[in-house]
mmCIF file of C-alpha atoms in Angstrom:
data_model
loop_
_atom_site.group_PDB
_atom_site.id
_atom_site.type_symbol
_atom_site.label_atom_id
_atom_site.label_comp_id
_atom_site.label_asym_id
_atom_site.label_seq_id
_atom_site.Cartn_x
_atom_site.Cartn_y
_atom_site.Cartn_z
ATOM 1 C CA UNK A 1 138.642 80.949 98.201
ATOM 2 C CA UNK A 2 139.907 85.026 98.511
ATOM 3 C CA UNK A 3 139.991 85.077 95.011
ATOM 4 C CA UNK A 4 136.586 83.793 94.074
ATOM 5 C CA UNK A 5 134.921 86.075 96.840
ATOM 6 C CA UNK A 6 136.439 89.103 95.122
ATOM 7 C CA UNK A 7 135.081 88.383 92.359
ATOM 8 C CA UNK A 8 131.724 87.773 93.173
ATOM 9 C CA UNK A 9 131.796 91.246 95.526
ATOM 10 C CA UNK A 10 132.656 92.909 91.904
ATOM 11 C CA UNK A 11 129.664 91.539 90.849
ATOM 12 C CA UNK A 12 127.408 92.438 93.207
ATOM 13 C CA UNK A 13 128.587 95.990 93.316
ATOM 14 C CA UNK A 14 127.707 96.808 89.675
ATOM 15 C CA UNK A 15 124.544 94.324 89.976
ATOM 16 C CA UNK A 16 122.287 98.277 91.458
ATOM 17 C CA UNK A 17 123.100 99.557 88.639
ATOM 18 C CA UNK A 18 121.747 97.583 85.941
ATOM 19 C CA UNK A 19 118.401 98.210 84.446
ATOM 20 C CA UNK A 20 116.953 94.937 83.237
ATOM 21 C CA UNK A 21 115.503 92.376 85.213
ATOM 22 C CA UNK A 22 116.779 89.965 83.296
ATOM 23 C CA UNK A 23 120.744 91.524 83.604
ATOM 24 C CA UNK A 24 120.511 91.129 87.521
ATOM 25 C CA UNK A 25 118.545 87.902 87.931
ATOM 26 C CA UNK A 26 121.433 84.869 88.667
ATOM 27 C CA UNK A 27 124.005 87.450 89.626
ATOM 28 C CA UNK A 28 121.565 89.205 92.168
ATOM 29 C CA UNK A 29 120.051 86.035 93.900
ATOM 30 C CA UNK A 30 122.774 83.339 93.645
ATOM 31 C CA UNK A 31 125.471 84.825 95.976
ATOM 32 C CA UNK A 32 122.943 86.248 98.290
ATOM 33 C CA UNK A 33 120.473 83.531 98.981
ATOM 34 C CA UNK A 34 123.145 80.446 98.248
ATOM 35 C CA UNK A 35 127.239 80.833 98.023
ATOM 36 C CA UNK A 36 127.491 83.372 100.760
ATOM 37 C CA UNK A 37 125.233 81.841 103.471
ATOM 38 C CA UNK A 38 126.798 78.295 102.823
ATOM 39 C CA UNK A 39 130.499 79.944 103.147
ATOM 40 C CA UNK A 40 129.237 81.653 106.095
ATOM 41 C CA UNK A 41 127.389 78.803 108.258
ATOM 42 C CA UNK A 42 130.154 76.385 107.491
ATOM 43 C CA UNK A 43 132.975 78.779 108.424
ATOM 44 C CA UNK A 44 130.727 78.230 112.081
ATOM 45 C CA UNK A 45 130.014 74.734 112.151
ATOM 46 C CA UNK A 46 130.849 70.965 111.988
ATOM 47 C CA UNK A 47 128.418 68.190 111.097
ATOM 48 C CA UNK A 48 129.139 67.063 114.835
ATOM 49 C CA UNK A 49 127.753 70.718 115.907
ATOM 50 C CA UNK A 50 124.847 70.642 113.497
ATOM 51 C CA UNK A 51 124.235 67.231 114.839
ATOM 52 C CA UNK A 52 124.429 68.043 118.659
ATOM 53 C CA UNK A 53 122.085 71.332 118.085
ATOM 54 C CA UNK A 54 119.242 68.858 116.414
ATOM 55 C CA UNK A 55 119.288 67.470 119.475
ATOM 56 C CA UNK A 56 120.420 69.915 122.386
ATOM 57 C CA UNK A 57 116.953 71.247 123.504
ATOM 58 C CA UNK A 58 118.520 72.809 126.225
ATOM 59 C CA UNK A 59 121.155 74.847 124.134
ATOM 60 C CA UNK A 60 123.844 74.225 125.815
ATOM 61 C CA UNK A 61 126.777 74.927 123.878
ATOM 62 C CA UNK A 62 127.682 77.161 120.683
ATOM 63 C CA UNK A 63 124.748 79.267 120.687
ATOM 64 C CA UNK A 64 125.909 82.058 118.841
ATOM 65 C CA UNK A 65 127.232 79.639 115.982
ATOM 66 C CA UNK A 66 123.634 78.154 116.012
ATOM 67 C CA UNK A 67 121.687 81.029 115.653
ATOM 68 C CA UNK A 68 124.068 82.097 112.332
ATOM 69 C CA UNK A 69 123.912 78.464 111.369
ATOM 70 C CA UNK A 70 119.826 78.322 111.396
ATOM 71 C CA UNK A 71 119.622 82.077 109.860
ATOM 72 C CA UNK A 72 121.506 80.826 107.144
ATOM 73 C CA UNK A 73 119.275 78.145 106.273
ATOM 74 C CA UNK A 74 116.574 80.232 106.193
ATOM 75 C CA UNK A 75 117.999 82.390 103.514
ATOM 76 C CA UNK A 76 119.198 79.745 101.424
ATOM 77 C CA UNK A 77 115.317 78.167 101.643
ATOM 78 C CA UNK A 78 114.196 81.500 100.518
ATOM 79 C CA UNK A 79 116.896 80.810 97.373
ATOM 80 C CA UNK A 80 115.306 77.779 96.878
ATOM 81 C CA UNK A 81 111.119 78.900 96.447
ATOM 82 C CA UNK A 82 113.008 81.529 94.038
ATOM 83 C CA UNK A 83 114.857 78.639 91.960
ATOM 84 C CA UNK A 84 111.407 76.883 91.799
ATOM 85 C CA UNK A 85 109.520 79.760 90.839
ATOM 86 C CA UNK A 86 112.397 80.336 88.251
ATOM 87 C CA UNK A 87 111.821 76.998 86.883
ATOM 88 C CA UNK A 88 108.133 76.371 87.145
ATOM 89 C CA UNK A 89 106.203 79.620 86.609
ATOM 90 C CA UNK A 90 108.383 81.243 84.016
ATOM 91 C CA UNK A 91 106.875 78.924 81.413
ATOM 92 C CA UNK A 92 103.161 80.972 81.995
ATOM 93 C CA UNK A 93 102.588 84.289 80.402
ATOM 94 C CA UNK A 94 100.687 86.885 82.903
ATOM 95 C CA UNK A 95 97.815 87.010 80.343
ATOM 96 C CA UNK A 96 97.731 82.656 81.516
ATOM 97 C CA UNK A 97 98.139 83.779 85.045
ATOM 98 C CA UNK A 98 94.861 85.529 85.111
ATOM 99 C CA UNK A 99 93.032 83.085 83.550
ATOM 100 C CA UNK A 100 91.074 79.641 84.746
ATOM 101 C CA UNK A 101 93.404 77.094 85.989
ATOM 102 C CA UNK A 102 96.594 79.638 85.495
ATOM 103 C CA UNK A 103 95.255 81.879 87.520
ATOM 104 C CA UNK A 104 95.396 79.137 90.722
ATOM 105 C CA UNK A 105 98.957 78.488 89.775
ATOM 106 C CA UNK A 106 100.005 82.004 90.296
ATOM 107 C CA UNK A 107 98.171 81.999 92.963
ATOM 108 C CA UNK A 108 99.897 79.417 94.366
ATOM 109 C CA UNK A 109 103.738 80.912 93.758
ATOM 110 C CA UNK A 110 102.709 84.311 94.977
ATOM 111 C CA UNK A 111 101.644 82.708 98.393
ATOM 112 C CA UNK A 112 104.920 81.099 98.431
ATOM 113 C CA UNK A 113 106.766 84.383 97.582
ATOM 114 C CA UNK A 114 105.031 86.325 100.299
ATOM 115 C CA UNK A 115 105.446 83.558 102.840
ATOM 116 C CA UNK A 116 109.309 83.881 101.804
ATOM 117 C CA UNK A 117 109.534 87.448 102.323
ATOM 118 C CA UNK A 118 107.977 87.531 105.468
ATOM 119 C CA UNK A 119 110.022 84.688 107.069
ATOM 120 C CA UNK A 120 112.897 86.702 105.669
ATOM 121 C CA UNK A 121 111.391 90.509 107.059
ATOM 122 C CA UNK A 122 111.147 88.834 110.557
ATOM 123 C CA UNK A 123 114.502 87.282 110.236
ATOM 124 C CA UNK A 124 116.029 91.040 109.493
ATOM 125 C CA UNK A 125 114.137 92.603 112.557
ATOM 126 C CA UNK A 126 115.635 90.046 115.297
ATOM 127 C CA UNK A 127 118.881 90.354 113.469
ATOM 128 C CA UNK A 128 118.949 94.129 113.237
ATOM 129 C CA UNK A 129 117.897 94.003 116.759
ATOM 130 C CA UNK A 130 120.676 91.418 117.682
ATOM 131 C CA UNK A 131 123.331 93.468 116.110
ATOM 132 C CA UNK A 132 122.373 96.863 117.886
ATOM 133 C CA UNK A 133 122.999 95.264 121.324
ATOM 134 C CA UNK A 134 126.010 93.843 122.932
ATOM 135 C CA UNK A 135 125.414 90.090 122.810
ATOM 136 C CA UNK A 136 126.877 87.382 124.164
ATOM 137 C CA UNK A 137 126.440 83.264 124.716
ATOM 138 C CA UNK A 138 123.913 83.657 127.035
ATOM 139 C CA UNK A 139 121.513 85.954 125.490
ATOM 140 C CA UNK A 140 121.071 83.756 122.386
ATOM 141 C CA UNK A 141 120.826 80.530 124.978
ATOM 142 C CA UNK A 142 117.938 82.311 126.472
ATOM 143 C CA UNK A 143 116.469 82.940 123.066
ATOM 144 C CA UNK A 144 116.576 79.562 122.630
ATOM 145 C CA UNK A 145 115.668 78.234 125.359
ATOM 146 C CA UNK A 146 112.340 80.783 125.541
ATOM 147 C CA UNK A 147 111.287 79.615 122.096
ATOM 148 C CA UNK A 148 111.716 75.790 122.739
ATOM 149 C CA UNK A 149 110.056 76.323 126.184
ATOM 150 C CA UNK A 150 106.761 78.152 124.173
ATOM 151 C CA UNK A 151 107.325 75.116 121.580
ATOM 152 C CA UNK A 152 106.836 72.462 123.498
ATOM 153 C CA UNK A 153 104.330 74.076 125.756
ATOM 154 C CA UNK A 154 102.081 74.672 123.058
ATOM 155 C CA UNK A 155 102.821 70.572 121.446
ATOM 156 C CA UNK A 156 101.455 69.490 124.920
ATOM 157 C CA UNK A 157 98.765 72.153 125.834
ATOM 158 C CA UNK A 158 97.047 70.989 122.303
ATOM 159 C CA UNK A 159 97.698 67.684 122.609
ATOM 160 C CA UNK A 160 96.049 67.613 126.220
ATOM 161 C CA UNK A 161 93.304 70.043 125.070
ATOM 162 C CA UNK A 162 92.552 67.944 121.335
ATOM 163 C CA UNK A 163 93.713 64.773 122.184
ATOM 164 C CA UNK A 164 93.521 64.494 126.174
ATOM 165 C CA UNK A 165 96.838 62.694 125.863
ATOM 166 C CA UNK A 166 99.310 64.993 127.447
ATOM 167 C CA UNK A 167 103.003 64.289 125.952
ATOM 168 C CA UNK A 168 105.129 63.082 128.998
ATOM 169 C CA UNK A 169 108.336 64.043 126.850
ATOM 170 C CA UNK A 170 107.240 67.476 126.747
ATOM 171 C CA UNK A 171 106.596 67.971 130.047
ATOM 172 C CA UNK A 172 109.693 66.910 131.528
ATOM 173 C CA UNK A 173 111.276 69.138 129.073
ATOM 174 C CA UNK A 174 109.104 72.152 129.655
ATOM 175 C CA UNK A 175 110.462 71.308 133.372
ATOM 176 C CA UNK A 176 114.199 71.288 132.316
ATOM 177 C CA UNK A 177 113.908 74.553 130.614
ATOM 178 C CA UNK A 178 112.392 76.127 133.214
ATOM 179 C CA UNK A 179 115.332 74.875 135.370
ATOM 180 C CA UNK A 180 117.838 76.185 133.578
ATOM 181 C CA UNK A 181 116.010 79.845 132.668
ATOM 182 C CA UNK A 182 116.282 80.490 136.580
ATOM 183 C CA UNK A 183 119.932 80.126 135.917
ATOM 184 C CA UNK A 184 120.532 82.806 133.667
ATOM 185 C CA UNK A 185 121.203 85.997 134.295
ATOM 186 C CA UNK A 186 120.851 88.404 131.206
ATOM 187 C CA UNK A 187 120.157 91.702 130.053
ATOM 188 C CA UNK A 188 118.995 93.927 126.786
ATOM 189 C CA UNK A 189 116.346 90.868 126.213
ATOM 190 C CA UNK A 190 114.739 92.825 123.643
ATOM 191 C CA UNK A 191 112.646 90.164 122.107
ATOM 192 C CA UNK A 192 110.515 89.332 125.481
ATOM 193 C CA UNK A 193 106.948 90.982 126.364
ATOM 194 C CA UNK A 194 106.935 93.102 129.582
ATOM 195 C CA UNK A 195 105.388 91.475 132.338
ATOM 196 C CA UNK A 196 105.549 87.782 131.383
ATOM 197 C CA UNK A 197 106.987 85.053 133.319
ATOM 198 C CA UNK A 198 108.171 82.098 131.959
ATOM 199 C CA UNK A 199 106.971 80.594 135.515
ATOM 200 C CA UNK A 200 103.442 80.814 134.620
ATOM 201 C CA UNK A 201 101.801 78.743 132.203
ATOM 202 C CA UNK A 202 99.716 81.757 130.700
ATOM 203 C CA UNK A 203 102.081 83.994 129.978
ATOM 204 C CA UNK A 204 104.213 81.088 128.301
ATOM 205 C CA UNK A 205 102.625 81.127 124.765
ATOM 206 C CA UNK A 206 103.070 85.722 125.232
ATOM 207 C CA UNK A 207 106.769 85.699 126.184
ATOM 208 C CA UNK A 208 107.939 86.287 122.488
ATOM 209 C CA UNK A 209 106.872 90.060 121.955
ATOM 210 C CA UNK A 210 104.728 90.595 118.741
ATOM 211 C CA UNK A 211 106.777 90.986 115.369
ATOM 212 C CA UNK A 212 105.206 94.679 114.908
ATOM 213 C CA UNK A 213 106.499 96.060 117.920
ATOM 214 C CA UNK A 214 109.914 94.905 117.497
ATOM 215 C CA UNK A 215 109.578 96.560 114.007
ATOM 216 C CA UNK A 216 107.922 99.959 114.964
ATOM 217 C CA UNK A 217 111.290 99.649 117.461
ATOM 218 C CA UNK A 218 113.709 99.386 115.037
ATOM 219 C CA UNK A 219 112.338 101.783 111.728
ATOM 220 C CA UNK A 220 112.933 105.038 113.405
ATOM 221 C CA UNK A 221 116.919 103.910 113.791
ATOM 222 C CA UNK A 222 117.463 102.713 110.002
ATOM 223 C CA UNK A 223 118.834 104.758 107.471
ATOM 224 C CA UNK A 224 116.103 106.543 105.024
ATOM 225 C CA UNK A 225 116.769 103.692 102.682
ATOM 226 C CA UNK A 226 116.292 100.942 104.552
ATOM 227 C CA UNK A 227 113.614 102.236 106.592
ATOM 228 C CA UNK A 228 111.865 102.159 103.002
ATOM 229 C CA UNK A 229 112.701 99.144 101.789
ATOM 230 C CA UNK A 230 111.421 97.320 105.214
ATOM 231 C CA UNK A 231 108.360 99.492 105.537
ATOM 232 C CA UNK A 232 107.109 98.937 101.831
ATOM 233 C CA UNK A 233 108.050 95.045 102.497
ATOM 234 C CA UNK A 234 105.608 95.250 105.660
ATOM 235 C CA UNK A 235 102.697 96.433 103.412
ATOM 236 C CA UNK A 236 103.179 93.144 101.478
ATOM 237 C CA UNK A 237 103.938 91.504 104.879
ATOM 238 C CA UNK A 238 100.552 92.417 106.221
ATOM 239 C CA UNK A 239 98.738 91.671 103.400
ATOM 240 C CA UNK A 240 99.787 87.838 103.425
ATOM 241 C CA UNK A 241 97.164 86.412 105.491
ATOM 242 C CA UNK A 242 94.196 87.971 103.674
ATOM 243 C CA UNK A 243 96.422 86.509 100.260
ATOM 244 C CA UNK A 244 96.290 82.961 101.700
ATOM 245 C CA UNK A 245 92.597 82.819 103.301
ATOM 246 C CA UNK A 246 90.589 85.126 101.083
ATOM 247 C CA UNK A 247 87.235 85.693 101.731
ATOM 248 C CA UNK A 248 84.124 86.016 99.386
ATOM 249 C CA UNK A 249 83.455 89.939 98.501
ATOM 250 C CA UNK A 250 86.671 91.292 100.560
ATOM 251 C CA UNK A 251 89.052 93.456 99.040
ATOM 252 C CA UNK A 252 91.662 91.460 96.855
ATOM 253 C CA UNK A 253 94.925 91.381 97.381
ATOM 254 C CA UNK A 254 96.086 89.787 94.591
ATOM 255 C CA UNK A 255 98.936 90.273 92.176
ATOM 256 C CA UNK A 256 97.812 90.782 88.038
ATOM 257 C CA UNK A 257 101.444 91.333 86.441
ATOM 258 C CA UNK A 258 102.794 88.196 88.284
ATOM 259 C CA UNK A 259 106.455 87.903 86.748
ATOM 260 C CA UNK A 260 107.338 91.285 87.576
ATOM 261 C CA UNK A 261 105.513 91.710 91.422
ATOM 262 C CA UNK A 262 106.785 88.114 91.845
ATOM 263 C CA UNK A 263 110.355 89.033 91.204
ATOM 264 C CA UNK A 264 110.001 92.265 93.188
ATOM 265 C CA UNK A 265 109.004 90.121 96.106
ATOM 266 C CA UNK A 266 111.954 87.843 95.954
ATOM 267 C CA UNK A 267 114.706 90.735 95.190
ATOM 268 C CA UNK A 268 113.077 92.393 98.640
ATOM 269 C CA UNK A 269 113.713 89.095 100.224
ATOM 270 C CA UNK A 270 117.271 89.305 98.920
ATOM 271 C CA UNK A 271 118.051 92.539 99.851
ATOM 272 C CA UNK A 272 116.940 92.575 103.361
ATOM 273 C CA UNK A 273 119.134 88.550 102.885
ATOM 274 C CA UNK A 274 122.006 90.728 102.240
ATOM 275 C CA UNK A 275 121.584 92.986 105.390
ATOM 276 C CA UNK A 276 120.940 90.030 107.510
ATOM 277 C CA UNK A 277 124.301 88.760 106.264
ATOM 278 C CA UNK A 278 125.943 91.710 107.654
ATOM 279 C CA UNK A 279 124.030 91.644 111.135
ATOM 280 C CA UNK A 280 125.037 88.056 111.306
ATOM 281 C CA UNK A 281 128.677 89.459 110.809
ATOM 282 C CA UNK A 282 128.239 91.758 113.041
ATOM 283 C CA UNK A 283 126.763 89.059 115.886
ATOM 284 C CA UNK A 284 129.037 86.332 115.023
ATOM 285 C CA UNK A 285 132.338 88.584 115.583
ATOM 286 C CA UNK A 286 135.515 86.503 116.401
ATOM 287 C CA UNK A 287 133.560 83.210 116.069
ATOM 288 C CA UNK A 288 133.604 83.363 112.423
ATOM 289 C CA UNK A 289 137.001 83.273 111.659
ATOM 290 C CA UNK A 290 137.010 83.070 107.720
ATOM 291 C CA UNK A 291 137.891 86.732 107.321
ATOM 292 C CA UNK A 292 137.395 86.102 103.836
ATOM 293 C CA UNK A 293 133.417 86.246 103.985
ATOM 294 C CA UNK A 294 133.730 88.470 106.330
ATOM 295 C CA UNK A 295 135.539 90.954 103.682
ATOM 296 C CA UNK A 296 132.789 89.928 101.012
ATOM 297 C CA UNK A 297 129.703 90.190 103.095
ATOM 298 C CA UNK A 298 130.953 93.435 104.363
ATOM 299 C CA UNK A 299 131.348 94.868 100.837
ATOM 300 C CA UNK A 300 127.604 94.325 99.736
ATOM 301 C CA UNK A 301 125.249 97.460 98.800
ATOM 302 C CA UNK A 302 122.133 96.475 101.105
ATOM 303 C CA UNK A 303 120.201 99.862 101.629
ATOM 304 C CA UNK A 304 117.689 99.186 98.621
ATOM 305 C CA UNK A 305 116.843 97.744 95.411
ATOM 306 C CA UNK A 306 118.285 96.871 92.219
ATOM 307 C CA UNK A 307 116.921 100.213 89.833
ATOM 308 C CA UNK A 308 115.001 98.041 87.655
ATOM 309 C CA UNK A 309 112.766 98.289 90.696
ATOM 310 C CA UNK A 310 112.748 101.435 91.649
ATOM 311 C CA UNK A 311 110.588 104.097 90.762
ATOM 312 C CA UNK A 312 112.031 107.996 90.308
ATOM 313 C CA UNK A 313 110.396 111.039 89.635
ATOM 314 C CA UNK A 314 110.087 111.446 86.204
ATOM 315 C CA UNK A 315 109.443 108.101 85.456
ATOM 316 C CA UNK A 316 106.722 107.062 83.259
ATOM 317 C CA UNK A 317 104.311 104.451 84.671
ATOM 318 C CA UNK A 318 100.661 102.872 83.615
ATOM 319 C CA UNK A 319 98.390 103.430 86.347
ATOM 320 C CA UNK A 320 96.181 100.367 87.869
ATOM 321 C CA UNK A 321 97.293 98.806 84.311
ATOM 322 C CA UNK A 322 95.016 100.906 82.313
ATOM 323 C CA UNK A 323 96.375 104.792 82.042
ATOM 324 C CA UNK A 324 99.835 106.351 81.140
ATOM 325 C CA UNK A 325 100.897 108.776 83.726
ATOM 326 C CA UNK A 326 105.036 110.420 84.732
ATOM 327 C CA UNK A 327 105.625 110.723 88.644
ATOM 328 C CA UNK A 328 105.840 114.017 89.665
ATOM 329 C CA UNK A 329 106.121 113.635 93.443
ATOM 330 C CA UNK A 330 107.086 110.942 96.166
ATOM 331 C CA UNK A 331 106.112 111.274 99.771
ATOM 332 C CA UNK A 332 107.657 109.078 102.182
ATOM 333 C CA UNK A 333 105.429 107.964 105.687
ATOM 334 C CA UNK A 334 107.409 107.662 108.958
ATOM 335 C CA UNK A 335 107.443 104.030 108.703
ATOM 336 C CA UNK A 336 109.001 104.263 105.490
ATOM 337 C CA UNK A 337 106.043 103.603 103.218
ATOM 338 C CA UNK A 338 106.370 105.593 99.720
ATOM 339 C CA UNK A 339 103.132 107.167 97.702
ATOM 340 C CA UNK A 340 103.370 108.730 94.442
ATOM 341 C CA UNK A 341 101.926 111.372 93.035
ATOM 342 C CA UNK A 342 101.377 111.321 89.091
ATOM 343 C CA UNK A 343 100.337 113.731 86.276
ATOM 344 C CA UNK A 344 98.372 112.061 83.638
ATOM 345 C CA UNK A 345 99.666 112.147 80.180
ATOM 346 C CA UNK A 346 97.467 109.625 77.971
ATOM 347 C CA UNK A 347 95.330 111.066 74.834
ATOM 348 C CA UNK A 348 93.416 108.539 72.480
ATOM 349 C CA UNK A 349 91.354 110.095 69.749
ATOM 350 C CA UNK A 350 91.468 113.466 71.032
ATOM 351 C CA UNK A 351 90.077 112.683 74.787
ATOM 352 C CA UNK A 352 92.795 112.868 78.060
ATOM 353 C CA UNK A 353 92.715 109.477 79.990
ATOM 354 C CA UNK A 354 92.786 109.825 83.975
ATOM 355 C CA UNK A 355 91.365 108.717 87.175
ATOM 356 C CA UNK A 356 90.240 110.887 89.714
ATOM 357 C CA UNK A 357 92.528 110.939 92.059
ATOM 358 C CA UNK A 358 96.543 111.336 91.875
ATOM 359 C CA UNK A 359 98.225 109.662 94.531
ATOM 360 C CA UNK A 360 99.382 105.856 94.002
ATOM 361 C CA UNK A 361 101.033 103.169 95.990
ATOM 362 C CA UNK A 362 104.309 101.026 94.397
ATOM 363 C CA UNK A 363 101.801 98.340 93.361
ATOM 364 C CA UNK A 364 99.743 100.257 91.714
ATOM 365 C CA UNK A 365 101.751 101.068 89.463
ATOM 366 C CA UNK A 366 103.965 99.679 86.388
ATOM 367 C CA UNK A 367 107.102 101.278 84.963
ATOM 368 C CA UNK A 368 107.249 101.606 81.402
ATOM 369 C CA UNK A 369 109.797 102.349 78.734
ATOM 370 C CA UNK A 370 110.756 106.370 78.865
#
């Protein structure tokens, strides 16, 4: 096992220097989204633990291990989504995916890739916060109790309102969870909304702090590279709802270069996942008894995308899929989002082609071979 993990770790160190997507495909995604999460979750759980967690809505045992297990499964679900994309969508060209039925197929996979990134980004921010504070069993138990309370309350409320059918089991569970919450004494509850009381029915749906608030609290404390990764990922996160629902005459957030952009979505998920794994090691501490997987995960390079997905000054690009240019300046907002200034370099039949504006977001540029 130790030798195997060392080999994988060495692969990952080299991945971020590779230029071609085809070079990084399997080596980049497989360990981060499948192998490492599987080894980690098995190091903190037994089959008996998993069965107990599935039915224990009062979260009485091994809540740190349960959190790690659930997080690892979320990463593997993302990996499964990536594998499905590889198997099904890669048989189509970008041209086919922008025409007729192909467009429907492309958008279906785009929605799934965006939802995958959205879930991973939420887990990243949550686990980042947990890694920043001194956690214990009671804090994670409190988190699970709050989430279970919210889930039971929402389900019971919907059943009563829409079906005129209150759910006895849910009502019993709500009462039991409230009783357990009253017994807990915990601090550093970053995930709770201020001035909300779990004893008040009107507050239950709003107990968990909105994701954007958690994100804004975390971003200033991140490294520049990580802030850029998270800030750019949040822009894709924010577009997801409009991509799913859409509306006639509104702005179009859908992709054009499906393969390049969808693989970019999954690459972001994988980089965020590698950070999540590191945070889980911090959170788990002595509860993780496999030093080999700890060392392998701690050796991951986690602060940016592989070079194939990175845009730098001097790169040749295609602007809005139409006009050739060169990146001459890069600016980054306080939230990590980058914008790129270009110099147009596209002459056709003695005419110089350009757009009126010079600054663009990354999704508006396509990297060309220098």
